[in-house]
mmCIF file of C-alpha atoms and ligand atoms in Angstrom:
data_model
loop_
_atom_site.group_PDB
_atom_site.id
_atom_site.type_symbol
_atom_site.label_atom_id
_atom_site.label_comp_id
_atom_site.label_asym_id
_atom_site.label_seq_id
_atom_site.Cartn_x
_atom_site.Cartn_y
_atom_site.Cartn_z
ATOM 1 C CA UNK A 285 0.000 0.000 0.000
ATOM 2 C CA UNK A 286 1.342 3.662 -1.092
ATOM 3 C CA UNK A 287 1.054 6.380 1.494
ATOM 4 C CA UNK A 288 -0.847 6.908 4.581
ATOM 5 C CA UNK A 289 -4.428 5.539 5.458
ATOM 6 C CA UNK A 290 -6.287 8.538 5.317
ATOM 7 C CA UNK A 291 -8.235 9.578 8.693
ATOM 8 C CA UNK A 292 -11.792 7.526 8.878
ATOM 9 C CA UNK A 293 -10.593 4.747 5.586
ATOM 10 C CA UNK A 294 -9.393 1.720 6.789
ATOM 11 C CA UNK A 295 -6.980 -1.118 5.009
ATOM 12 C CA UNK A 296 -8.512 -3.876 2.298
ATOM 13 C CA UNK A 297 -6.351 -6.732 1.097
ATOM 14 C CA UNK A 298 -6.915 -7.868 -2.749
ATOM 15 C CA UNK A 299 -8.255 -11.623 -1.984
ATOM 16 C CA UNK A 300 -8.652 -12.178 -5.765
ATOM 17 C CA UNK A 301 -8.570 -11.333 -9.188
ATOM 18 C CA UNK A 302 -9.853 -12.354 -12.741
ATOM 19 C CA UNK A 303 -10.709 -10.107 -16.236
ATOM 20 C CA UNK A 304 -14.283 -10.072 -16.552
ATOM 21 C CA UNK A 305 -13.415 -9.046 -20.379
ATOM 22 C CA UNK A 306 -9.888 -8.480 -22.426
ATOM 23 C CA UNK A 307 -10.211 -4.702 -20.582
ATOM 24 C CA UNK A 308 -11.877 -4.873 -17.310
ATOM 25 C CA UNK A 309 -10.600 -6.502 -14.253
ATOM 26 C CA UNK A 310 -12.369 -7.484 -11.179
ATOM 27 C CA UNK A 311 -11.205 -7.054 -7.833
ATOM 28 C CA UNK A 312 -11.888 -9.099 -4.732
ATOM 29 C CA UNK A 313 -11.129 -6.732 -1.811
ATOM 30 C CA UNK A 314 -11.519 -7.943 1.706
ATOM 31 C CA UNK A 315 -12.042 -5.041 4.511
ATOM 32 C CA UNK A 316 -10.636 -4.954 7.844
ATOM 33 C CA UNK A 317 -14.356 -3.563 8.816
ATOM 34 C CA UNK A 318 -17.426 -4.646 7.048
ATOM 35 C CA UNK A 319 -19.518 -1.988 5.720
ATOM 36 C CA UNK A 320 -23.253 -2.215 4.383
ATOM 37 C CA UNK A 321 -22.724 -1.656 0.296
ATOM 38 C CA UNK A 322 -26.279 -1.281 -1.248
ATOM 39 C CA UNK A 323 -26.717 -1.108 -4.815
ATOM 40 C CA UNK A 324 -25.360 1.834 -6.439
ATOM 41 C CA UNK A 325 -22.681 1.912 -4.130
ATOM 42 C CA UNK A 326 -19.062 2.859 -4.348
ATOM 43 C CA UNK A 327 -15.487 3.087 -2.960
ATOM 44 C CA UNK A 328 -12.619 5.426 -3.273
ATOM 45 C CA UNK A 329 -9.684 3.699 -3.195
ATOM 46 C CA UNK A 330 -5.710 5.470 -2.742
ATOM 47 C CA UNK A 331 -3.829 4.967 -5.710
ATOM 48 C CA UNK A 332 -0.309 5.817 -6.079
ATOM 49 C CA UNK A 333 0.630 8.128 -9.679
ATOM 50 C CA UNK A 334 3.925 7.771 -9.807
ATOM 51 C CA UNK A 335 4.490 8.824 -6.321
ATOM 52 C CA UNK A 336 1.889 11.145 -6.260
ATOM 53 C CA UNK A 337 -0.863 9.671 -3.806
ATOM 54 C CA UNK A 338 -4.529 10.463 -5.416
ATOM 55 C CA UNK A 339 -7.961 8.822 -4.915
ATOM 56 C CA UNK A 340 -10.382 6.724 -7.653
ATOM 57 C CA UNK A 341 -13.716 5.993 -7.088
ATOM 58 C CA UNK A 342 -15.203 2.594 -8.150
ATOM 59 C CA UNK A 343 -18.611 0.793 -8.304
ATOM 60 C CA UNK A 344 -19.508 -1.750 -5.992
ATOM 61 C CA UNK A 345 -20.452 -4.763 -8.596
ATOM 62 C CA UNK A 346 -21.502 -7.132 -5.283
ATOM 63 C CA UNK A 347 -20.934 -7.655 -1.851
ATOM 64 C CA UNK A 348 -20.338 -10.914 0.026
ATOM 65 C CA UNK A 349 -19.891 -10.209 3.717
ATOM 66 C CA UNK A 350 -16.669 -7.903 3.907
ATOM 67 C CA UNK A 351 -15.457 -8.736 0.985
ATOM 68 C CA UNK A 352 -16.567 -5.994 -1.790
ATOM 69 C CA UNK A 353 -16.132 -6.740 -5.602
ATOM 70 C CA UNK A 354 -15.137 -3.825 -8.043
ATOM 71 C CA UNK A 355 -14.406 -3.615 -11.408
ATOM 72 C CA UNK A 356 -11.597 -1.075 -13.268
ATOM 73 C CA UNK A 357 -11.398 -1.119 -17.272
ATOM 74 C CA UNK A 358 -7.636 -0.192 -18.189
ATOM 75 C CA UNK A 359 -7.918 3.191 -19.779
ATOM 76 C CA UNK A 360 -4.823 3.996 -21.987
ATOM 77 C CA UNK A 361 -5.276 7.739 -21.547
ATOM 78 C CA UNK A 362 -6.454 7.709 -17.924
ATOM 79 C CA UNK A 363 -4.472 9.742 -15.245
ATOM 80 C CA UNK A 364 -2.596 6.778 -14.064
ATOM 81 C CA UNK A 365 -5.811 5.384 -11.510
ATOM 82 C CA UNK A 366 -6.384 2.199 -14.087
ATOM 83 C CA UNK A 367 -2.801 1.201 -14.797
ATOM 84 C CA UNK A 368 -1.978 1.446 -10.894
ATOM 85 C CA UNK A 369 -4.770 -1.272 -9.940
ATOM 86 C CA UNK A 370 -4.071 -2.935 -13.056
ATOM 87 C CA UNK A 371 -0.583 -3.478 -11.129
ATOM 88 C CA UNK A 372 -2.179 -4.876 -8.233
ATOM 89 C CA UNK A 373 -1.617 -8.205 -7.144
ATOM 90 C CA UNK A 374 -3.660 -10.987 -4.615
ATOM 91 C CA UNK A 375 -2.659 -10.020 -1.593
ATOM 92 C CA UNK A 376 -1.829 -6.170 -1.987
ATOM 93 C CA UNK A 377 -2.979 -3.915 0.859
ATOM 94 C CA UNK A 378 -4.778 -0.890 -0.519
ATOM 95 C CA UNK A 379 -6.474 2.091 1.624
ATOM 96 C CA UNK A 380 -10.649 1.978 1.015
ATOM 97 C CA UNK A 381 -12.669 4.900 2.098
ATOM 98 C CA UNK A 382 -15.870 3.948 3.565
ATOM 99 C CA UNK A 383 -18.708 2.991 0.874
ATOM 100 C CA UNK A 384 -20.518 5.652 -0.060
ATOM 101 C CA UNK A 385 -23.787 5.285 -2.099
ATOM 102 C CA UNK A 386 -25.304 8.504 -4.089
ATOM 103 C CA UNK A 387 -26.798 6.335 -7.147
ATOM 104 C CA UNK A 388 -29.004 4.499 -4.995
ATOM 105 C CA UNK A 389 -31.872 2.128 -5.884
ATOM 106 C CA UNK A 390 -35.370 3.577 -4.895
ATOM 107 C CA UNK A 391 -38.411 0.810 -4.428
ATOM 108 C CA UNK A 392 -41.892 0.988 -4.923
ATOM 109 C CA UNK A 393 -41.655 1.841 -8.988
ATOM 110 C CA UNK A 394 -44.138 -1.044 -11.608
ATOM 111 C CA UNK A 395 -41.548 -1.354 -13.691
ATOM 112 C CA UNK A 396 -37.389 -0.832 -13.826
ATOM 113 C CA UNK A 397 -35.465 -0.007 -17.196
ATOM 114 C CA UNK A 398 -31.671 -0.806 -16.514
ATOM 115 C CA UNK A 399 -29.201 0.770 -19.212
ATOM 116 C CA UNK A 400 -25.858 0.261 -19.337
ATOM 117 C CA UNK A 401 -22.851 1.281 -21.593
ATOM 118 C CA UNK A 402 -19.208 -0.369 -21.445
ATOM 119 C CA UNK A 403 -18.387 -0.443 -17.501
ATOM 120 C CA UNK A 404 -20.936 1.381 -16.969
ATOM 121 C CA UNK A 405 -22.679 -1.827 -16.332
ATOM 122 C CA UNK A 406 -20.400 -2.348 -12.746
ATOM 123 C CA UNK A 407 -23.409 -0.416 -10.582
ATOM 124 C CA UNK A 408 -26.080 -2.250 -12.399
ATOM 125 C CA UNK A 409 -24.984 -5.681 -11.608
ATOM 126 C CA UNK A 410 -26.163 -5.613 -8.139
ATOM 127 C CA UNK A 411 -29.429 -3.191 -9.018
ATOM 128 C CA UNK A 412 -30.421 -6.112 -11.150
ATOM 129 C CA UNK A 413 -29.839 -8.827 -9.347
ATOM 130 C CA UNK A 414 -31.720 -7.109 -6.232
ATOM 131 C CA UNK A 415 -34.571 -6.299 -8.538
ATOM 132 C CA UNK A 416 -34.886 -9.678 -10.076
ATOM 133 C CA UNK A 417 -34.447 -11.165 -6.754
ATOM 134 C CA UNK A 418 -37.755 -9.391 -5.348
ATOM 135 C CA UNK A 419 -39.711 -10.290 -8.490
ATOM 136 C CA UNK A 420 -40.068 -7.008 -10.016
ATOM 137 C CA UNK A 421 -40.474 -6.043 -13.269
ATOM 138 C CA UNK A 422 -37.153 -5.395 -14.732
ATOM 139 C CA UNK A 423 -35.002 -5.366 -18.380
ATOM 140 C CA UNK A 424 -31.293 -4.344 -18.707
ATOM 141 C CA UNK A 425 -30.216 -3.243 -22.039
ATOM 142 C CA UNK A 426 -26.685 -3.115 -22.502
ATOM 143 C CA UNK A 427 -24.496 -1.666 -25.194
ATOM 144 C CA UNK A 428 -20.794 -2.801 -25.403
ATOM 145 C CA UNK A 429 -18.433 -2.034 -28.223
ATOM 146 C CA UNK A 430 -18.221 -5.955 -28.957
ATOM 147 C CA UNK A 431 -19.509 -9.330 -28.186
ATOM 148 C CA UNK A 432 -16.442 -9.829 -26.092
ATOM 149 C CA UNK A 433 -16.718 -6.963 -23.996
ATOM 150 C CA UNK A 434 -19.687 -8.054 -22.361
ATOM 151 C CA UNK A 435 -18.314 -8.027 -18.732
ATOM 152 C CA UNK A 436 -20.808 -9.804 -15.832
ATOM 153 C CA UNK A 437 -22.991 -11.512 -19.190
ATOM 154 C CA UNK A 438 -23.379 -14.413 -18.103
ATOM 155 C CA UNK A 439 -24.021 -13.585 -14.392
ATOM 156 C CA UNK A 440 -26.410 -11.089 -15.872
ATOM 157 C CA UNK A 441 -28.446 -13.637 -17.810
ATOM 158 C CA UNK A 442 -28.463 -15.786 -15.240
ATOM 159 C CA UNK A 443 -30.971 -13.844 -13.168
ATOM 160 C CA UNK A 444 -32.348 -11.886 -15.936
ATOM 161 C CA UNK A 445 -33.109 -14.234 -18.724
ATOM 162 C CA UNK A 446 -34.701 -13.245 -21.533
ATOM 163 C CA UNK A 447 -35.376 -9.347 -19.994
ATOM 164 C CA UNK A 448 -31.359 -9.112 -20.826
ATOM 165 C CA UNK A 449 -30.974 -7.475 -24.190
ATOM 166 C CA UNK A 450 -27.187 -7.076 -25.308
ATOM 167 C CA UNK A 451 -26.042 -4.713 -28.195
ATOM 168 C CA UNK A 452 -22.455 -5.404 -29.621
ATOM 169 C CA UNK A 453 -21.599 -2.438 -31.852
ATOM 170 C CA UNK A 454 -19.470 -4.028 -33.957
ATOM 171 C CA UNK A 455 -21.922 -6.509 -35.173
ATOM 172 C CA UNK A 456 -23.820 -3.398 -36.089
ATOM 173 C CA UNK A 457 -26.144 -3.163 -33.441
ATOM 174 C CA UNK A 458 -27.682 -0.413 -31.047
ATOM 175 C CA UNK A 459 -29.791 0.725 -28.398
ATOM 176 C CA UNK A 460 -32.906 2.157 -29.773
ATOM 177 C CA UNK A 461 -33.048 4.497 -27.004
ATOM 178 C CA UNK A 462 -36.441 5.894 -27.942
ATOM 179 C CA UNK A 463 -38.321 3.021 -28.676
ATOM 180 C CA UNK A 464 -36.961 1.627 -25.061
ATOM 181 C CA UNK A 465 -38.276 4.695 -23.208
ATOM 182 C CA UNK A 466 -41.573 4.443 -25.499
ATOM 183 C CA UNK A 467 -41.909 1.019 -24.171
ATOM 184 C CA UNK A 468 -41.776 1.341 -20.679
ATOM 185 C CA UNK A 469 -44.820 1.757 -17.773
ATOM 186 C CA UNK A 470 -45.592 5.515 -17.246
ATOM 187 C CA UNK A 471 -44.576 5.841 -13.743
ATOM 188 C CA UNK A 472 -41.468 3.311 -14.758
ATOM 189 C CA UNK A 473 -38.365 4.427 -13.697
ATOM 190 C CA UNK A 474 -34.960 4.723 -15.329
ATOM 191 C CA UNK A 475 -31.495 3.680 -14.265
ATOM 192 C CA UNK A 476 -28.515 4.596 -16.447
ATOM 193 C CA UNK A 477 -24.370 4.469 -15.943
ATOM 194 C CA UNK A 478 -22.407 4.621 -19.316
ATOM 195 C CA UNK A 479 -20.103 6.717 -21.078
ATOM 196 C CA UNK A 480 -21.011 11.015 -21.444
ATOM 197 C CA UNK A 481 -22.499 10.273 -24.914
ATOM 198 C CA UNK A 482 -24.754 7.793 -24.235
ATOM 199 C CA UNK A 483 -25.648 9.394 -21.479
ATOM 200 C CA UNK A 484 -26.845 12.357 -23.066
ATOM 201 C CA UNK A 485 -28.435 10.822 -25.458
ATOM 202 C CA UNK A 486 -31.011 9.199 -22.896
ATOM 203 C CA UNK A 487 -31.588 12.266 -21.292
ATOM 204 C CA UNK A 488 -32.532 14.045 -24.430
ATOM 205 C CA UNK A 489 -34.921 10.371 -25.274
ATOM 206 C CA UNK A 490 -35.966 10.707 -21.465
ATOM 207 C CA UNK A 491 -36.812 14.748 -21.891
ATOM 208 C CA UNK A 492 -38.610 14.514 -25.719
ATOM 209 C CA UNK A 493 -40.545 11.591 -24.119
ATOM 210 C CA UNK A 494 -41.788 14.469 -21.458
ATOM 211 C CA UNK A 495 -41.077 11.725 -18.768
ATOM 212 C CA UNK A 496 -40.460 13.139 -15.052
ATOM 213 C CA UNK A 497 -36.927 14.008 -14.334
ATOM 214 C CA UNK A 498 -36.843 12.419 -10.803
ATOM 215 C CA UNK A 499 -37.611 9.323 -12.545
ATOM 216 C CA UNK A 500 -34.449 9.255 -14.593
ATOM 217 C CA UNK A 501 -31.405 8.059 -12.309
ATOM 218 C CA UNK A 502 -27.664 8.400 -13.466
ATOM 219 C CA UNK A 503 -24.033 8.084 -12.883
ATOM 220 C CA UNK A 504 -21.572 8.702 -14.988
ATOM 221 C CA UNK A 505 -17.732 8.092 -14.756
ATOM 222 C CA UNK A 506 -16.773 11.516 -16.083
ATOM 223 C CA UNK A 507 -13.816 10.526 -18.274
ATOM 224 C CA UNK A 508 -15.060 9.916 -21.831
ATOM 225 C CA UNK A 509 -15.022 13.085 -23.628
ATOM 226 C CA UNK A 510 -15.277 13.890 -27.735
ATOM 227 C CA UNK A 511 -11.929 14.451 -27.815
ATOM 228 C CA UNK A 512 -8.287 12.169 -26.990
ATOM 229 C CA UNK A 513 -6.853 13.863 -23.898
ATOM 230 C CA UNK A 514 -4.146 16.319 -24.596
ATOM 231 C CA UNK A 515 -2.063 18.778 -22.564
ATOM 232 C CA UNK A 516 -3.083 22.572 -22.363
ATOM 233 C CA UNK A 517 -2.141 25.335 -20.299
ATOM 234 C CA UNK A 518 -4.692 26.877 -17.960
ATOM 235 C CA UNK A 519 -4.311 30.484 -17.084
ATOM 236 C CA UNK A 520 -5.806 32.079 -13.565
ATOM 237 C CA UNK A 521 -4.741 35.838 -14.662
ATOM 238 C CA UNK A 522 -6.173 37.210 -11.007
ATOM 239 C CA UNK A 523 -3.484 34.959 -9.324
ATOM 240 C CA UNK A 524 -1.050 35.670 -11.672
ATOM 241 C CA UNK A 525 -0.748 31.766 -12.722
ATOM 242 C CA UNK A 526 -0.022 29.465 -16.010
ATOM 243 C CA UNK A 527 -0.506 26.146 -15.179
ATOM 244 C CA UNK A 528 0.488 23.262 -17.718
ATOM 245 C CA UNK A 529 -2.676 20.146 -17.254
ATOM 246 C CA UNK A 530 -0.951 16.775 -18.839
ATOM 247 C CA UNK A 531 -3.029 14.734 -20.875
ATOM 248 C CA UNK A 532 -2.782 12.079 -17.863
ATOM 249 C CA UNK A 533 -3.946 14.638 -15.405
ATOM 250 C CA UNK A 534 -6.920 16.901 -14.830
ATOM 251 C CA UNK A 535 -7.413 20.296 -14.615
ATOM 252 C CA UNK A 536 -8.246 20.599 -10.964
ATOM 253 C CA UNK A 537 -5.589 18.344 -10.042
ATOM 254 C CA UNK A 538 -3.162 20.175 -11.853
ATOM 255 C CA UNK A 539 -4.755 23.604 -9.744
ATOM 256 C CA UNK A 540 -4.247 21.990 -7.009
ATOM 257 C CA UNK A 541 -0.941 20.927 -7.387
ATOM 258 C CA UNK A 542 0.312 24.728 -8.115
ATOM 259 C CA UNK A 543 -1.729 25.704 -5.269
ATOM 260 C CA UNK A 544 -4.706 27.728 -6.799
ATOM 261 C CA UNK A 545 -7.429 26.752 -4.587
ATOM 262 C CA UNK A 546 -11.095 25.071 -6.149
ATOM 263 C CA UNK A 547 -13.293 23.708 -4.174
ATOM 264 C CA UNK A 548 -15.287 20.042 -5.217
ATOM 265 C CA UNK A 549 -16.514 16.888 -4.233
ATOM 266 C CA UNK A 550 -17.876 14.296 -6.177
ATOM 267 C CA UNK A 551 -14.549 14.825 -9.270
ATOM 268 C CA UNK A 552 -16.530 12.658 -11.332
ATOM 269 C CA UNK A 553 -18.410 15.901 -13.474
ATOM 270 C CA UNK A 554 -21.639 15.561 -11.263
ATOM 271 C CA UNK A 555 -22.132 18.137 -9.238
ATOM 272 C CA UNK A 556 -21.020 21.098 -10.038
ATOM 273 C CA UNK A 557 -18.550 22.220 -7.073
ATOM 274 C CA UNK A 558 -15.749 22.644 -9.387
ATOM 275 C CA UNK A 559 -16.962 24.813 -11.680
ATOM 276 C CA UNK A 560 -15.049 27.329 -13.070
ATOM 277 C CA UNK A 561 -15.963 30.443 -15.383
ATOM 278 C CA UNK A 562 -14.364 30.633 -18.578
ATOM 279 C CA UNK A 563 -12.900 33.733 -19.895
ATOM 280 C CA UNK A 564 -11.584 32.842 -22.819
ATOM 281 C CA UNK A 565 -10.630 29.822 -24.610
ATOM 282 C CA UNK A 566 -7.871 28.611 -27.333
ATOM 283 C CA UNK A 567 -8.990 25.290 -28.616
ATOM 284 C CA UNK A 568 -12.012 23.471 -28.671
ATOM 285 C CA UNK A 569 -13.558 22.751 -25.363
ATOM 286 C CA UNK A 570 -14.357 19.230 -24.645
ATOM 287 C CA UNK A 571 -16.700 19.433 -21.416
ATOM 288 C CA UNK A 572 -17.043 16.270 -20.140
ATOM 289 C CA UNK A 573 -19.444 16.420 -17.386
ATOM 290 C CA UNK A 574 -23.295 15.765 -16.947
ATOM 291 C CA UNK A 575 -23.547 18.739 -14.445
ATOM 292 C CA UNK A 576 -24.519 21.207 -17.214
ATOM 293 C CA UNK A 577 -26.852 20.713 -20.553
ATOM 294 C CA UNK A 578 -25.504 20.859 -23.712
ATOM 295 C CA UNK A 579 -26.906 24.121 -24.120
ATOM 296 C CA UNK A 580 -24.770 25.650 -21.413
ATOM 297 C CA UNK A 581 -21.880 23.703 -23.003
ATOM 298 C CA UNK A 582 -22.144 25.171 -26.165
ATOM 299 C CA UNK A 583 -21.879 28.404 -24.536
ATOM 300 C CA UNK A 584 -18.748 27.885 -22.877
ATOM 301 C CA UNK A 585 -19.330 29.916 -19.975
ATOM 302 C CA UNK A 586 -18.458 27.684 -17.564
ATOM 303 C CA UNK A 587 -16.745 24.039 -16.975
ATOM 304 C CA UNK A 588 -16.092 21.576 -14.766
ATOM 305 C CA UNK A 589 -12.446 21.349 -13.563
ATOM 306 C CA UNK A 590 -12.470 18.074 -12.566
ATOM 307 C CA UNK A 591 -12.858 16.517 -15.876
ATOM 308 C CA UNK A 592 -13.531 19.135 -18.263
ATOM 309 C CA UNK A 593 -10.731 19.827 -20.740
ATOM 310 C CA UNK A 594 -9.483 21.438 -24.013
ATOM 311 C CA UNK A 595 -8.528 19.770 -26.614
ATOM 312 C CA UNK A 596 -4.793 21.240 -26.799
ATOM 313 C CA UNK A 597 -4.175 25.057 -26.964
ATOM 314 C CA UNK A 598 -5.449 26.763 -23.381
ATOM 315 C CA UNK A 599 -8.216 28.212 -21.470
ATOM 316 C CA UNK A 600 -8.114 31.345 -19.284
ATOM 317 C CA UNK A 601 -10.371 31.200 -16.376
ATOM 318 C CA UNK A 602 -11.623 32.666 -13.082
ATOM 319 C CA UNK A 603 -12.045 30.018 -10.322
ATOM 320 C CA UNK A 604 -15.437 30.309 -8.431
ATOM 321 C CA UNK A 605 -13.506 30.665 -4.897
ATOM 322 C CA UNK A 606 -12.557 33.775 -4.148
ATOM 323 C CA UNK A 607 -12.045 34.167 -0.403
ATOM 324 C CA UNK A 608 -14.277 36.643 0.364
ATOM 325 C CA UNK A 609 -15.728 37.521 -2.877
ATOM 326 C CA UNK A 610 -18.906 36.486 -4.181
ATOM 327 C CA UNK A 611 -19.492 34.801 -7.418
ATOM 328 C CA UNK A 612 -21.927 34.532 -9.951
ATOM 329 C CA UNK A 613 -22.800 30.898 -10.154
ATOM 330 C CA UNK A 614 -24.676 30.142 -13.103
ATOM 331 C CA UNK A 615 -25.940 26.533 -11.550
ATOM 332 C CA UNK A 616 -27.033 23.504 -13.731
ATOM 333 C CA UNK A 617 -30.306 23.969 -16.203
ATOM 334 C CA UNK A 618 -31.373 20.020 -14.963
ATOM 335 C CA UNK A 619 -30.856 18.696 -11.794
ATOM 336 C CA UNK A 620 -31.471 15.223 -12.292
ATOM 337 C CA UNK A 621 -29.947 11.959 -11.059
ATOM 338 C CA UNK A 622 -30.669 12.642 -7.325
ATOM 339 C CA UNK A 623 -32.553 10.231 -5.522
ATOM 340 C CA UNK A 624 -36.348 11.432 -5.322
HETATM 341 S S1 LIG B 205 -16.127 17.926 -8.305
HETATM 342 FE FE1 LIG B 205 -18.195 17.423 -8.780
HETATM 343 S S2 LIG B 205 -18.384 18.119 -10.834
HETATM 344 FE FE2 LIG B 205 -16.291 18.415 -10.382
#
């Protein structure tokens, strides 16, 4: 284990590992202190960047006693998170924050539509297990780039049956996004984790079918973006800094690191902490969050700093914390994806 438990985690021990597909590995982690892990659930875990000690937070695919499953796809252009665990090894120690659960599953609704995209399916294993389990009426759709990137398929099907639907894009096929909305009960509700484009793509399905926001649920992992990741400077002229963001880092890590002070939270694009205004911008800007709509992205007033980037060139911006000053927050135009 890399650096110090931080105050209130507590030490897990890798008990096993296998690759659930050719890019996503599961990890059996056994805690010193069992903690309840409903569905929806999820861990930050320490990872060590090359001597730089950060945090990743990852879905809780199941839960058998105190040992917790997750799942981490290798990401070529991540920030280092993926290639560290990818290191791990049965037996490594590893520092777990306490389970945390802000995608949780509410009860009571006639009818459940589960979609899923890539590893986006890791939170939905355990929804739909639950939901089969208590007889309700549930389908998962889930979209995968191929047949052999199907992680948890066979688990899935075996509780699921014939209400599993999987879409392998290269054998051509796809979510029909619409007609699955179109389909379901009236007061049915929605449950969605998958990359940012997929994601906005049900919401704009979810809002053209004029079905109730609070019964569209989401989480996102805040790292897919329309652009490859690519260094740029970010430029703070009322502190007087220029700050160079890797393409491995993010923007509000590489703040942080010189010292210019933004507050957040969640650091997955969701809810809004991290905002920042834009001044002015060289490049395109490739927002990558599900805070604001795609109207107030194409305005590029604002942007999340936690995984909101350019693609190359820079950005000049004001960061919302000024001591004492007060600032102007815009806020999102849709708050969904909070529980009811
Ligand atoms: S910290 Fe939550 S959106 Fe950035």
């Amino acid at each position: 284990m890399s650096g110090e438990i931080p105050a209130g985690w507590q030490s897990g021990r890798v008990t096993s590992i296998r690759d659930v597909t050719p890019t996503i590995r599961e990890f059996g982690i056994v805690l010193d202190r069992a903690a309840a892990c409903p569905p929806g659930s999820h861990v930050k875990v320490q990872v060590d960047l090359g001597g730089r000690i950060d945090q990743r937070s990852y879905s809780v695919v199941g839960q058998e006693g105190s040992t917790l499953r997750i799942a981490v796809k290798r990401q070529p252009e991540s920030r280092g998170g993926s290639a560290y665990m990818w290191r791990l090894r049965s037996g490594d120690a590893l520092a777990v924050a306490p389970p945390r659960c802000d995608f949780p599953l509410m009860h009571g609704a006639p009818h459940y539509l589960l979609l899923a995209g890539g590893v986006g399916i890791t939170p939905m294993v355990a929804m739909a297990a639950q939901l089969a389990g208590r007889g309700t009426d549930v389908r998962m759709v889930y979209a995968a780039r191929s047949a052999g990137e199907f992680a948890y398929g066979e688990e899935l099907a075996g509780f699921l049956g014939d209400r599993l639907a999987l879409f392998a894009s290269d054998r051509g096929e796809q979510i029909d996004i619409a007609d699955e909305i179109r389909r379901m009960h009236p007061d049915g509700e929605l449950y969605m984790c998958g990359p940012l484009g997929l994601m906005e793509a049900v919401r704009g399905a979810w809002e053209e079918a004029g079905r109730p926001r609070s019964k569209l649920r989401y989480e996102t992992f805040g790292s897919s973006g329309s652009h490859a990741a690519k260094a740029f400077t970010v430029k703070v002229p009322r502190l007087g800094a220029e700050v160079l963001v890797r393409e491995n880092e993010s923007m509000l890590d590489a703040l942080e690191a010189a010292g210019v002070e933004v507050v957040f939270e969640c650091r997955r694009g969701e809810c809004g902490l991290c905002a920042v205004e834009i001044v002015e911008a060289e490049g395109e800007m490739d927002h990558r969050d599900v805070f604001f709509s795609p109207r107030q992205h194409r305005e590029n007033r604002q942007m999340c700093a936690c995984v909101s980037r350019v693609a190359g060139g820079s950005v000049t911006i004001e960061p919302a914390w000024r001591g004492d000053d007060a600032f102007a927050f815009a806020g999102p135009e849709l708050s969904m994806g909070e529980p009811a």
